Short mmCIF file of C-alpha atoms in Angstrom, two decimals:
data_model
loop_
_atom_site.label_atom_id
_atom_site.label_comp_id
_atom_site.label_asym_id
_atom_site.label_seq_id
_atom_site.Cartn_x
_atom_site.Cartn_y
_atom_site.Cartn_z
CA SER A 1 31.96 21.42 -56.15
CA GLY A 2 33.64 22.75 -53.03
CA SER A 3 31.97 20.38 -50.60
CA VAL A 4 32.57 16.91 -49.25
CA LEU A 5 29.67 14.51 -48.89
CA LEU A 6 30.04 12.15 -45.93
CA TYR A 7 27.86 9.47 -47.47
CA GLU A 8 25.65 9.00 -50.48
CA LYS A 9 24.36 5.87 -48.78
CA ASN A 10 24.37 4.37 -45.33
CA PRO A 11 27.55 2.27 -45.06
CA CYS A 12 25.54 -0.35 -43.18
CA GLY A 13 23.36 -0.89 -46.25
CA ASN A 14 19.63 -1.50 -46.59
CA GLY A 15 18.80 2.13 -45.83
CA SER A 16 19.02 1.51 -42.07
CA PRO A 17 19.77 4.47 -39.78
CA LEU A 18 23.35 5.14 -38.74
CA ARG A 19 24.41 3.35 -35.57
CA TYR A 20 26.88 4.67 -33.02
CA GLY A 21 29.78 2.67 -34.49
CA ASP A 22 29.16 4.14 -37.92
CA VAL A 23 29.16 7.68 -36.56
CA ARG A 24 32.47 6.94 -34.87
CA LYS A 25 33.85 5.70 -38.19
CA ILE A 26 32.80 8.96 -39.86
CA MET A 27 34.35 11.10 -37.13
CA LYS A 28 37.66 9.21 -36.97
CA LYS A 29 40.63 11.14 -38.36
CA TYR A 30 42.81 8.93 -40.56
CA ARG A 31 46.57 9.27 -40.16
CA ILE A 32 47.51 7.70 -43.51
CA MET A 33 46.09 8.84 -46.84
CA VAL A 34 46.82 6.81 -49.98
CA SER A 35 45.96 8.79 -53.10
CA ASP A 36 45.70 7.89 -56.75
CA PHE A 37 47.47 10.36 -59.06
CA ASP A 38 45.75 10.90 -62.44
CA GLY A 39 42.22 12.18 -61.99
CA THR A 40 42.71 12.42 -58.23
CA LEU A 41 45.82 14.20 -56.95
CA ALA A 42 46.47 15.69 -60.38
CA THR A 43 44.02 17.93 -62.20
CA THR A 44 42.70 17.24 -65.69
CA ASP A 45 45.72 19.09 -67.09
CA LYS A 46 48.07 16.96 -64.95
CA LYS A 47 49.02 19.55 -62.33
CA ILE A 48 48.86 19.52 -58.53
CA THR A 49 47.24 22.70 -57.27
CA ALA A 50 48.89 24.97 -54.73
CA LYS A 51 45.98 24.46 -52.30
CA THR A 52 46.33 20.68 -52.48
CA LEU A 53 50.10 20.82 -51.92
CA LEU A 54 49.72 23.18 -48.96
CA THR A 55 47.05 20.95 -47.42
CA ILE A 56 49.20 17.84 -47.82
CA ARG A 57 52.15 19.63 -46.20
CA ASP A 58 49.94 20.72 -43.30
CA PHE A 59 48.71 17.14 -42.89
CA VAL A 60 52.27 15.79 -42.84
CA LYS A 61 53.42 18.53 -40.45
CA ARG A 62 50.72 17.37 -38.04
CA GLY A 63 52.07 13.80 -38.15
CA GLY A 64 50.07 12.47 -41.09
CA ILE A 65 51.46 10.18 -43.77
CA PHE A 66 50.74 10.79 -47.44
CA VAL A 67 51.30 8.05 -50.04
CA VAL A 68 50.76 8.05 -53.81
CA SER A 69 49.42 4.95 -55.57
CA THR A 70 49.33 4.97 -59.37
CA GLY A 71 49.16 2.74 -62.40
CA ARG A 72 51.99 4.74 -63.97
CA MET A 73 55.51 3.40 -64.28
CA THR A 74 57.80 4.31 -61.39
CA ALA A 75 60.21 6.28 -63.60
CA GLY A 76 57.26 8.16 -65.07
CA ILE A 77 56.02 9.63 -61.79
CA ASP A 78 58.84 9.69 -59.19
CA HIS A 79 60.53 12.80 -60.63
CA ILE A 80 57.19 14.61 -60.90
CA LEU A 81 56.39 14.03 -57.22
CA SER A 82 59.91 14.94 -56.09
CA ALA A 83 59.78 18.18 -58.08
CA ALA A 84 56.56 19.03 -56.24
CA GLY A 85 58.29 18.40 -52.89
CA LEU A 86 56.40 15.14 -52.33
CA ASN A 87 59.22 12.82 -51.32
CA VAL A 88 56.75 10.20 -50.21
CA LEU A 89 56.24 6.47 -50.45
CA LEU A 90 55.22 5.65 -54.03
CA SER A 91 53.25 2.61 -55.13
CA ALA A 92 53.50 2.35 -58.94
CA TYR A 93 52.39 -0.05 -61.68
CA ASN A 94 49.17 -0.73 -59.69
CA GLY A 95 51.17 -1.94 -56.70
CA ALA A 96 53.83 -3.98 -58.53
CA GLU A 97 56.59 -1.61 -57.38
CA ILE A 98 56.96 0.38 -54.17
CA LYS A 99 59.66 3.01 -53.84
CA ASP A 100 60.63 5.34 -51.00
CA LEU A 101 61.29 8.65 -52.73
CA LYS A 102 63.00 10.07 -49.66
CA THR A 103 65.77 7.44 -49.83
CA ASN A 104 65.36 6.73 -53.58
CA LYS A 105 65.21 3.02 -52.70
CA LEU A 106 63.06 0.51 -54.56
CA LEU A 107 61.51 -1.63 -51.80
CA ILE A 108 59.35 -4.07 -53.76
CA ARG A 109 59.07 -5.32 -57.35
CA ARG A 110 56.55 -8.00 -58.32
CA ALA A 111 56.83 -8.52 -62.07
CA ILE A 112 55.14 -10.77 -64.62
CA ASP A 113 57.60 -13.41 -65.87
CA PHE A 114 58.85 -13.02 -69.43
CA GLU A 115 57.01 -16.07 -70.81
CA THR A 116 53.62 -14.88 -69.55
CA THR A 117 54.42 -11.35 -70.75
CA ALA A 118 55.16 -12.72 -74.22
CA LYS A 119 51.91 -14.74 -74.28
CA VAL A 120 49.84 -11.66 -73.36
CA LEU A 121 51.56 -9.72 -76.14
CA GLU A 122 50.94 -12.53 -78.65
CA LYS A 123 47.25 -12.49 -77.76
CA ALA A 124 47.23 -8.72 -78.15
CA GLU A 125 48.92 -9.02 -81.54
CA SER A 126 46.02 -11.19 -82.71
CA PHE A 127 43.71 -8.27 -81.88
CA ASN A 128 46.14 -5.74 -83.43
CA LEU A 129 46.35 -3.77 -80.19
CA ASN A 130 48.86 -1.11 -79.25
CA MET A 131 50.80 -2.53 -76.29
CA HIS A 132 53.26 -1.32 -73.66
CA CYS A 133 55.47 -3.37 -71.35
CA TYR A 134 58.07 -2.22 -68.84
CA GLY A 135 61.49 -3.10 -67.45
CA ASP A 136 64.64 -1.36 -66.21
CA ASP A 137 62.83 2.00 -65.95
CA ARG A 138 62.05 1.85 -69.68
CA PHE A 139 58.89 1.22 -71.60
CA TYR A 140 58.58 -0.70 -74.81
CA VAL A 141 55.82 -0.33 -77.39
CA SER A 142 54.62 -2.33 -80.37
CA LYS A 143 54.22 0.76 -82.54
CA GLU A 144 54.47 4.51 -82.36
CA SER A 145 51.10 6.18 -81.98
CA ARG A 146 49.51 9.30 -80.57
CA ARG A 147 48.93 7.32 -77.37
CA SER A 148 52.56 6.28 -76.95
CA PHE A 149 53.57 9.86 -77.71
CA PHE A 150 51.09 11.12 -75.10
CA TYR A 151 52.39 8.62 -72.54
CA SER A 152 55.97 9.67 -73.29
CA VAL A 153 55.13 13.35 -72.77
CA LEU A 154 53.17 12.48 -69.64
CA THR A 155 55.97 10.48 -68.02
CA GLY A 156 59.08 12.07 -69.50
CA VAL A 157 60.27 8.61 -70.61
CA LYS A 158 60.91 7.92 -74.32
CA PRO A 159 59.53 4.61 -75.64
CA GLU A 160 61.55 1.96 -77.41
CA VAL A 161 59.66 0.52 -80.42
CA HIS A 162 59.64 -3.18 -81.36
CA SER A 163 57.14 -4.16 -84.05
CA VAL A 164 56.79 -7.73 -82.76
CA LEU A 165 56.95 -7.01 -79.05
CA SER A 166 56.39 -10.62 -77.99
CA GLU A 167 59.56 -11.73 -79.82
CA PHE A 168 61.60 -8.92 -78.25
CA VAL A 169 60.39 -9.92 -74.76
CA ARG A 170 61.37 -13.55 -75.33
CA GLU A 171 64.79 -12.61 -76.69
CA LYS A 172 65.48 -10.24 -73.78
CA LYS A 173 63.73 -12.49 -71.21
CA LEU A 174 62.07 -9.29 -70.02
CA SER A 175 59.87 -9.57 -66.95
CA SER A 176 57.39 -6.69 -66.95
CA SER A 177 56.12 -4.90 -63.85
CA LYS A 178 52.88 -4.25 -65.73
CA ILE A 179 51.55 -4.75 -69.25
CA LEU A 180 49.30 -2.13 -70.79
CA ALA A 181 46.92 -2.33 -73.74
CA PHE A 182 46.40 1.25 -74.89
CA ASP A 183 43.95 1.50 -77.78
CA ASP A 184 40.45 2.43 -78.97
CA LYS A 185 37.60 1.58 -76.62
CA GLU A 186 35.81 -0.58 -79.20
CA LYS A 187 38.90 -2.73 -79.81
CA LEU A 188 39.51 -3.17 -76.07
CA ASP A 189 35.85 -3.99 -75.44
CA ALA A 190 36.20 -6.86 -77.95
CA ALA A 191 39.51 -8.12 -76.50
CA PHE A 192 38.85 -7.73 -72.76
CA PRO A 193 36.71 -10.89 -72.26
CA ALA A 194 39.31 -13.00 -74.09
CA PHE A 195 42.11 -11.65 -71.91
CA LYS A 196 40.09 -12.29 -68.73
CA GLU A 197 39.32 -15.86 -69.81
CA THR A 198 42.82 -16.73 -71.01
CA PHE A 199 44.98 -15.14 -68.31
CA LYS A 200 43.46 -16.26 -65.03
CA ASN A 201 46.96 -16.07 -63.53
CA LEU A 202 46.92 -12.27 -63.94
CA GLU A 203 44.96 -9.31 -62.63
CA VAL A 204 43.22 -7.88 -65.72
CA THR A 205 41.52 -4.52 -65.09
CA ARG A 206 40.17 -1.52 -67.00
CA SER A 207 41.73 1.66 -65.60
CA ASN A 208 39.78 3.65 -68.18
CA ALA A 209 37.91 3.10 -71.45
CA GLU A 210 41.11 3.12 -73.54
CA GLN A 211 43.31 0.97 -71.27
CA ILE A 212 43.57 -2.60 -70.03
CA ASP A 213 46.10 -3.16 -67.26
CA PHE A 214 47.75 -6.54 -66.60
CA ASN A 215 49.49 -7.31 -63.30
CA LEU A 216 50.72 -10.43 -61.58
CA LYS A 217 47.89 -12.30 -59.83
CA GLY A 218 47.38 -10.87 -56.37
CA VAL A 219 49.12 -7.61 -57.26
CA SER A 220 46.86 -4.57 -57.15
CA LYS A 221 46.55 -1.20 -55.52
CA GLY A 222 44.60 -3.02 -52.82
CA SER A 223 47.34 -5.57 -52.10
CA ALA A 224 49.85 -2.70 -51.92
CA LEU A 225 47.94 -1.30 -48.93
CA LYS A 226 49.21 -4.26 -46.89
CA ASP A 227 52.80 -3.35 -47.81
CA ILE A 228 52.17 0.32 -47.05
CA ALA A 229 50.59 -0.47 -43.68
CA ALA A 230 53.48 -2.81 -42.78
CA TYR A 231 56.06 -0.20 -43.81
CA TYR A 232 54.55 2.26 -41.36
CA ASP A 233 53.89 -0.38 -38.68
CA SER A 234 50.16 0.31 -38.99
CA ASP A 235 46.94 -1.47 -39.85
CA ILE A 236 44.94 -1.08 -43.06
CA SER A 237 42.07 0.19 -40.90
CA GLU A 238 44.18 3.34 -40.32
CA ILE A 239 44.35 4.08 -44.05
CA LEU A 240 42.07 6.39 -46.00
CA ALA A 241 42.21 5.69 -49.76
CA ILE A 242 41.03 8.11 -52.42
CA GLY A 243 40.65 7.55 -56.17
CA ASP A 244 38.56 7.86 -59.28
CA ALA A 245 38.94 4.81 -61.55
CA GLY A 246 38.42 1.08 -61.94
CA ASN A 247 42.00 0.19 -61.01
CA ASP A 248 41.47 2.08 -57.72
CA LEU A 249 38.60 -0.17 -56.61
CA SER A 250 40.78 -2.79 -54.92
CA MET A 251 42.40 -0.21 -52.62
CA LEU A 252 39.13 1.66 -52.04
CA GLU A 253 37.50 -1.59 -50.94
CA ALA A 254 40.45 -2.64 -48.75
CA ALA A 255 41.05 0.66 -46.93
CA GLY A 256 39.67 1.62 -43.54
CA PHE A 257 37.78 4.46 -45.24
CA SER A 258 37.31 5.19 -48.94
CA VAL A 259 36.62 8.42 -50.77
CA ALA A 260 35.68 8.77 -54.44
CA MET A 261 36.50 11.86 -56.45
CA GLY A 262 33.62 13.92 -57.77
CA ASN A 263 34.82 13.10 -61.30
CA ALA A 264 34.71 9.33 -60.65
CA PRO A 265 32.14 7.20 -62.48
CA ASP A 266 29.05 6.17 -60.54
CA TYR A 267 30.23 2.57 -59.96
CA VAL A 268 33.34 3.88 -58.15
CA LYS A 269 31.29 6.31 -56.06
CA ALA A 270 28.89 3.50 -55.15
CA ALA A 271 31.80 1.43 -53.77
CA CYS A 272 33.06 4.22 -51.49
CA ASP A 273 32.20 5.54 -48.03
CA GLY A 274 32.45 9.19 -49.05
CA VAL A 275 32.55 11.43 -52.10
CA THR A 276 34.63 14.60 -52.44
CA SER A 277 34.91 17.29 -55.11
CA SER A 278 36.52 16.72 -58.50
CA CYS A 279 40.25 16.70 -59.21
CA ASP A 280 39.88 20.20 -60.66
CA ASP A 281 38.22 21.46 -57.45
CA ASP A 282 40.85 20.37 -54.88
CA GLY A 283 39.02 17.16 -53.98
CA VAL A 284 42.06 15.64 -52.26
CA ALA A 285 42.63 18.78 -50.15
CA LEU A 286 38.97 18.84 -49.10
CA ALA A 287 39.07 15.17 -48.13
CA ILE A 288 42.20 15.72 -46.02
CA GLU A 289 40.56 18.64 -44.25
CA LYS A 290 37.40 16.64 -43.58
CA PHE A 291 38.76 13.22 -42.69
CA CYS A 292 42.44 13.58 -41.77
CA ILE A 293 43.11 16.84 -39.88
#
């Protein structure tokens, strides 16, 4: 911990030596950083360290732009960032919603239509999975569990329980910004291939071992980078993305430069240009100091 590795591998591939262009890419200072929240900006105990906050403020004071991109619901993260003084652009629900916290204005919402939402929930019901869906800054669950309780504590938003969630969605005609399966790894391992095969009109990703995320096709943290770049009249090549999980891969692969957290699994590190320290060792701050200021 405490150090930033420029590369674990040559970005050119095949073990070839670095060329001049690659050195220039390493030395470039990126003016926009897009950061995941859980496991990246936030520590294991869900706090943002004083060092990281001070480094972000220094970066912004120098003209940098800091953006947060998360799989969390908008209402479950906006107040946390504002309380920390981070009135930044927020991409939530894996890119399905983008909100400017400075103006408190929701800029984009790309939701799954209610019929597709209901079909996903019906499929989940056949696997007896604990499910979440979202609308109107609320989240709805199929049953109360330690996971829904944890999510409620994490976000500060109380769930509304409906035992047959698919029926509730059809009755309410509820379009959901994201759908979340939140259950035991073994149950999700069994269900994941069926979801991928059945719902080709959706993005179906594993953000961690106990979650499957569903978004509208084409909606991801990676697609949100285009919206973020356009909002700041910039190009994606000017963006440095940093993250630690499977749902971060699309933005890590799309960004001009990508950094994996030290606590990221090996497959995420292998997809990135650089690796920083863990979320508990100020990895975001170290990456800003190395690549942004």
